[in-house]
Tab-separated table of C-alpha atoms in Angstrom:
chain	number	residue	atom	x	y	z
Q	1	GLY	CA	81.969	72.051	85.600
Q	2	GLU	CA	79.815	74.643	87.306
Q	3	ASN	CA	76.859	73.505	89.422
Q	4	VAL	CA	74.194	75.902	90.724
Q	5	GLU	CA	71.804	74.980	93.533
Q	6	GLN	CA	68.710	77.103	94.167
Q	7	HIS	CA	66.391	77.192	97.178
Q	8	PRO	CA	63.561	77.076	97.918
Q	9	SER	CA	61.818	75.340	95.038
Q	10	THR	CA	58.524	76.970	95.995
Q	11	LEU	CA	57.844	80.104	98.007
Q	12	SER	CA	54.547	81.628	99.015
Q	13	VAL	CA	54.363	85.073	100.620
Q	14	GLN	CA	51.681	87.566	101.468
Q	15	GLU	CA	51.354	90.606	99.245
Q	16	GLY	CA	53.508	93.402	100.612
Q	17	ASP	CA	55.942	91.071	102.359
Q	18	SER	CA	59.497	90.372	101.197
Q	19	ALA	CA	60.728	87.293	99.341
Q	20	VAL	CA	64.254	85.892	99.343
Q	21	ILE	CA	65.635	83.241	96.992
Q	22	LYS	CA	69.109	81.810	97.499
Q	23	CYS	CA	71.626	80.181	95.185
Q	24	THR	CA	75.010	78.581	95.669
Q	25	TYR	CA	77.586	77.863	92.992
Q	26	SER	CA	80.524	75.526	92.862
Q	27	ASP	CA	83.086	77.139	90.545
Q	28	SER	CA	85.008	79.898	92.296
Q	29	ALA	CA	85.955	81.279	88.860
Q	30	SER	CA	82.320	82.223	88.122
Q	31	ASN	CA	82.014	85.971	87.818
Q	32	TYR	CA	78.593	86.729	86.356
Q	33	PHE	CA	75.274	86.010	88.114
Q	34	PRO	CA	71.988	86.927	86.413
Q	35	TRP	CA	68.465	86.393	87.692
Q	36	TYR	CA	65.623	85.619	85.317
Q	37	LYS	CA	61.857	85.735	85.789
Q	38	GLN	CA	59.702	83.370	83.768
Q	39	GLU	CA	55.966	83.933	83.552
Q	40	LEU	CA	53.602	81.205	82.409
Q	41	GLY	CA	53.974	80.460	78.716
Q	42	LYS	CA	56.796	82.954	78.212
Q	43	GLY	CA	60.554	82.927	77.921
Q	44	PRO	CA	62.864	83.862	80.817
Q	45	GLN	CA	63.354	87.597	81.209
Q	46	LEU	CA	66.390	89.140	82.873
Q	47	ILE	CA	65.421	91.139	85.952
Q	48	ILE	CA	68.806	91.892	87.517
Q	49	ASP	CA	72.392	90.709	87.322
Q	50	ILE	CA	75.594	91.154	89.282
Q	51	ARG	CA	79.263	90.712	88.529
Q	52	SER	CA	81.823	89.414	90.985
Q	53	ASN	CA	83.467	92.799	91.536
Q	54	VAL	CA	80.291	94.037	93.258
Q	55	GLY	CA	78.718	92.804	96.505
Q	56	GLU	CA	75.228	94.183	96.069
Q	57	LYS	CA	73.056	95.712	93.389
Q	58	LYS	CA	69.597	97.203	93.686
Q	59	ASP	CA	66.912	98.156	91.186
Q	60	GLN	CA	63.758	99.549	92.773
Q	61	ARG	CA	62.114	96.654	94.683
Q	62	ILE	CA	64.679	94.085	93.562
Q	63	ALA	CA	68.156	93.556	94.965
Q	64	VAL	CA	70.843	90.933	94.574
Q	65	THR	CA	73.654	90.219	97.024
Q	66	LEU	CA	76.791	88.220	96.335
Q	67	ASN	CA	79.131	86.531	98.803
Q	68	LYS	CA	82.142	85.311	96.805
Q	69	THR	CA	83.802	83.713	99.808
Q	70	ALA	CA	80.800	81.533	100.552
Q	71	LYS	CA	79.949	81.203	96.862
Q	72	HIS	CA	76.355	82.174	97.237
Q	73	PHE	CA	74.081	84.916	95.941
Q	74	SER	CA	70.531	85.894	96.747
Q	75	LEU	CA	67.575	87.683	95.203
Q	76	HIS	CA	65.523	89.961	97.424
Q	77	ILE	CA	62.116	91.281	96.394
Q	78	THR	CA	60.510	93.816	98.708
Q	79	GLU	CA	56.893	95.011	98.853
Q	80	THR	CA	55.788	92.045	96.766
Q	81	GLN	CA	52.878	92.431	94.371
Q	82	PRO	CA	50.654	89.830	92.651
Q	83	GLU	CA	52.496	90.430	89.362
Q	84	ASP	CA	55.693	89.185	91.010
Q	85	SER	CA	54.222	85.665	90.924
Q	86	ALA	CA	56.375	83.647	88.512
Q	87	VAL	CA	59.247	81.163	88.372
Q	88	TYR	CA	62.623	82.728	89.148
Q	89	PHE	CA	65.952	81.319	88.011
Q	90	CYS	CA	69.453	82.149	89.121
Q	91	ALA	CA	72.426	81.408	86.891
Q	92	ALA	CA	76.204	81.620	86.875
Q	93	SER	CA	78.934	81.739	84.267
Q	94	THR	CA	82.718	81.831	84.270
Q	95	PRO	CA	84.968	84.163	82.253
Q	96	GLU	CA	86.063	81.295	80.038
Q	97	GLY	CA	82.525	80.109	79.453
Q	98	ALA	CA	80.990	83.542	79.648
Q	99	GLN	CA	78.475	82.537	77.042
Q	100	LYS	CA	77.470	79.401	78.916
Q	101	LEU	CA	74.947	80.081	81.664
Q	102	VAL	CA	74.385	77.308	84.197
Q	103	PHE	CA	70.939	77.677	85.739
Q	104	GLY	CA	69.549	76.792	89.134
Q	105	GLN	CA	66.481	74.603	89.381
Q	106	GLY	CA	64.052	77.515	89.674
Q	107	THR	CA	61.787	78.865	92.424
Q	108	ARG	CA	58.057	79.150	91.945
Q	109	LEU	CA	57.044	82.324	93.784
Q	110	THR	CA	53.389	82.864	94.627
Q	111	ILE	CA	52.168	86.171	96.026
Q	112	ASN	CA	48.958	85.785	97.999
Q	113	PRO	CA	46.642	88.820	97.952
G	1	ASP	CA	59.139	95.011	67.884
G	2	THR	CA	60.015	91.422	68.637
G	3	ALA	CA	63.625	91.054	69.778
G	4	VAL	CA	64.034	87.266	69.653
G	5	SER	CA	61.353	85.352	67.797
G	6	GLN	CA	60.780	81.640	67.330
G	7	THR	CA	58.524	79.638	65.062
G	8	PRO	CA	56.466	77.651	65.572
G	9	LYS	CA	55.218	78.303	69.095
G	10	TYR	CA	53.735	74.814	69.334
G	11	LEU	CA	54.845	71.687	67.512
G	12	VAL	CA	53.116	68.321	67.840
G	13	THR	CA	54.530	65.408	65.905
G	14	GLN	CA	54.943	61.648	65.834
G	15	MET	CA	57.956	59.680	66.958
G	16	GLY	CA	60.491	59.179	64.200
G	17	ASN	CA	59.653	62.379	62.353
G	18	ASP	CA	62.130	65.152	61.520
G	19	LYS	CA	61.269	68.720	62.493
G	20	SER	CA	62.844	72.172	62.573
G	21	ILE	CA	62.460	75.186	64.835
G	22	LYS	CA	63.454	78.601	63.553
G	23	CYS	CA	64.895	81.496	65.524
G	24	GLU	CA	65.580	85.074	64.509
G	25	GLN	CA	66.905	88.044	66.464
G	26	ASN	CA	66.815	91.699	65.420
G	27	LEU	CA	69.070	92.965	68.212
G	28	GLY	CA	72.272	92.909	66.183
G	29	HIS	CA	73.819	90.387	68.587
G	30	ASP	CA	76.769	88.229	67.596
G	31	THR	CA	75.886	85.197	69.691
G	32	MET	CA	72.845	82.929	69.669
G	33	TYR	CA	71.885	79.930	71.790
G	34	TRP	CA	69.489	77.035	72.093
G	35	TYR	CA	68.263	75.905	75.517
G	36	LYS	CA	66.021	73.007	76.483
G	37	GLN	CA	63.547	73.303	79.369
G	38	ASP	CA	62.232	69.970	80.594
G	39	SER	CA	58.953	69.179	82.331
G	40	LYS	CA	60.465	70.119	85.700
G	41	LYS	CA	61.354	73.558	84.346
G	42	PHE	CA	65.089	72.841	84.355
G	43	LEU	CA	66.909	75.007	81.786
G	44	LYS	CA	70.006	73.626	80.121
G	45	ILE	CA	72.100	75.002	77.276
G	46	MET	CA	72.383	72.890	74.152
G	47	PHE	CA	74.332	74.979	71.644
G	48	SER	CA	75.860	78.388	71.160
G	49	TYR	CA	76.943	80.093	67.948
G	50	ASN	CA	79.057	83.218	67.610
G	51	ASN	CA	79.063	84.868	64.191
G	52	LYS	CA	77.832	81.637	62.633
G	53	GLU	CA	80.556	79.579	64.333
G	54	LEU	CA	79.674	76.828	66.802
G	55	ILE	CA	81.295	77.574	70.165
G	56	ILE	CA	79.294	75.512	72.658
G	57	ASN	CA	78.051	72.021	71.998
G	58	GLU	CA	76.839	70.324	75.145
G	59	THR	CA	76.251	66.617	75.384
G	60	VAL	CA	73.368	66.581	72.952
G	61	PRO	CA	72.440	63.604	70.726
G	62	ASN	CA	73.655	64.106	67.180
G	63	ARG	CA	70.015	63.917	66.086
G	64	PHE	CA	70.014	67.601	67.026
G	65	SER	CA	71.735	69.803	64.476
G	66	PRO	CA	71.840	73.593	64.742
G	67	LYS	CA	72.365	75.681	61.649
G	68	SER	CA	73.181	79.373	61.460
G	69	PRO	CA	72.724	80.811	57.941
G	70	ASP	CA	73.676	84.278	59.224
G	71	LYS	CA	74.283	85.834	62.606
G	72	ALA	CA	70.625	86.858	62.985
G	73	HIS	CA	69.308	83.316	62.596
G	74	LEU	CA	69.896	80.045	64.413
G	75	ASN	CA	67.677	77.134	63.483
G	76	LEU	CA	67.402	73.789	65.234
G	77	HIS	CA	66.768	70.629	63.263
G	78	ILE	CA	65.856	67.419	65.050
G	79	ASN	CA	65.959	64.043	63.314
G	80	SER	CA	64.169	60.861	64.335
G	81	LEU	CA	62.227	62.486	67.159
G	82	GLU	CA	61.848	60.522	70.390
G	83	LEU	CA	59.381	60.805	73.272
G	84	GLY	CA	62.124	62.209	75.472
G	85	ASP	CA	62.592	65.159	73.135
G	86	SER	CA	59.298	66.603	74.332
G	87	ALA	CA	60.168	69.886	76.034
G	88	VAL	CA	60.120	73.628	75.564
G	89	TYR	CA	63.019	74.876	73.451
G	90	PHE	CA	64.231	78.429	73.893
G	91	CYS	CA	66.375	80.444	71.592
G	92	ALA	CA	68.414	83.306	73.060
G	93	SER	CA	70.864	85.908	71.838
G	94	SER	CA	73.471	88.194	73.375
G	95	PRO	CA	76.311	90.508	72.537
G	96	ARG	CA	79.568	88.588	72.971
G	97	HIS	CA	79.954	88.020	76.751
G	98	GLY	CA	76.800	90.045	77.389
G	99	THR	CA	73.292	89.611	78.739
G	100	GLN	CA	71.266	86.847	77.134
G	101	TYR	CA	67.782	87.644	75.858
G	102	PHE	CA	65.362	84.763	75.427
G	103	GLY	CA	62.679	84.094	72.859
G	104	PRO	CA	59.120	83.022	73.740
G	105	GLY	CA	59.844	79.307	73.385
G	106	THR	CA	58.616	76.432	71.234
G	107	ARG	CA	56.702	73.689	72.990
G	108	LEU	CA	57.524	70.397	71.271
G	109	THR	CA	55.305	67.400	71.946
G	110	VAL	CA	56.315	64.027	70.540
G	111	LEU	CA	53.541	61.423	70.454
C-alpha cells in the first residue's frame, strides 16, 4: 500500500522568511496530494491540493510543487506570519482508493516573531 | 454554520466501558470517514462510508463499529475500551472522490 514520508518533523523560521516542507510517496499510481493545516485543538483544514496532471499550484502565499518522476511533492509558504504556526500534514491517494488518504507524519511549524 | 460536527468534544471513561461518538455533516456529501490521531499526531483512516455503505475498513479491532443511519451521519461505537484507544478521533466528509473536510475532533481518554 501507499506510504508517505514527510520532512522535517519540526521547522522553525523567522517571521517573513519562507518555509518548505517535503513529502515523498511510494505508490506511483497516486494522483491526488492535499496539504492540511492543523491548529491546536482543531481538526485538519485543507489549505491547498494538487493533482498529478499539474506540476505546480499557487494560492497567495502558499504553493505546492509535484515531481511525479521522483515521487515527491513540497509545500512552500512565503512571507510567513505568526498565524502560520501549526502542524502541517501532506497526504496522498490513488484513483482506486481515492477516498483513502494516507498521511505523512506531520511537520510542526513555528514562526518566530 | 458548522460543516462537520462531532459530539462529544471530550470523553473520559474507564477501561472496559462502551462509548459512542456522533458525527453529522450538513454539506450534502455522500462519503464520511473516521480517522484516529495518536499521541504523536499520526493520522490514520479507520473507516469510510459512501451513501451508508461501508467502503473502507482498515485493520481496526472489531470492538470498533461504525454505523451510518443516513448519509449525513456516521457514528462510532467502541466496545470494551482499552488504554490504547486513547486518542483524538476525527470525523470527515467529502463528495465522492472529492476534498475531505474534517470535524473538530473528539479527545477520548481511557483511564
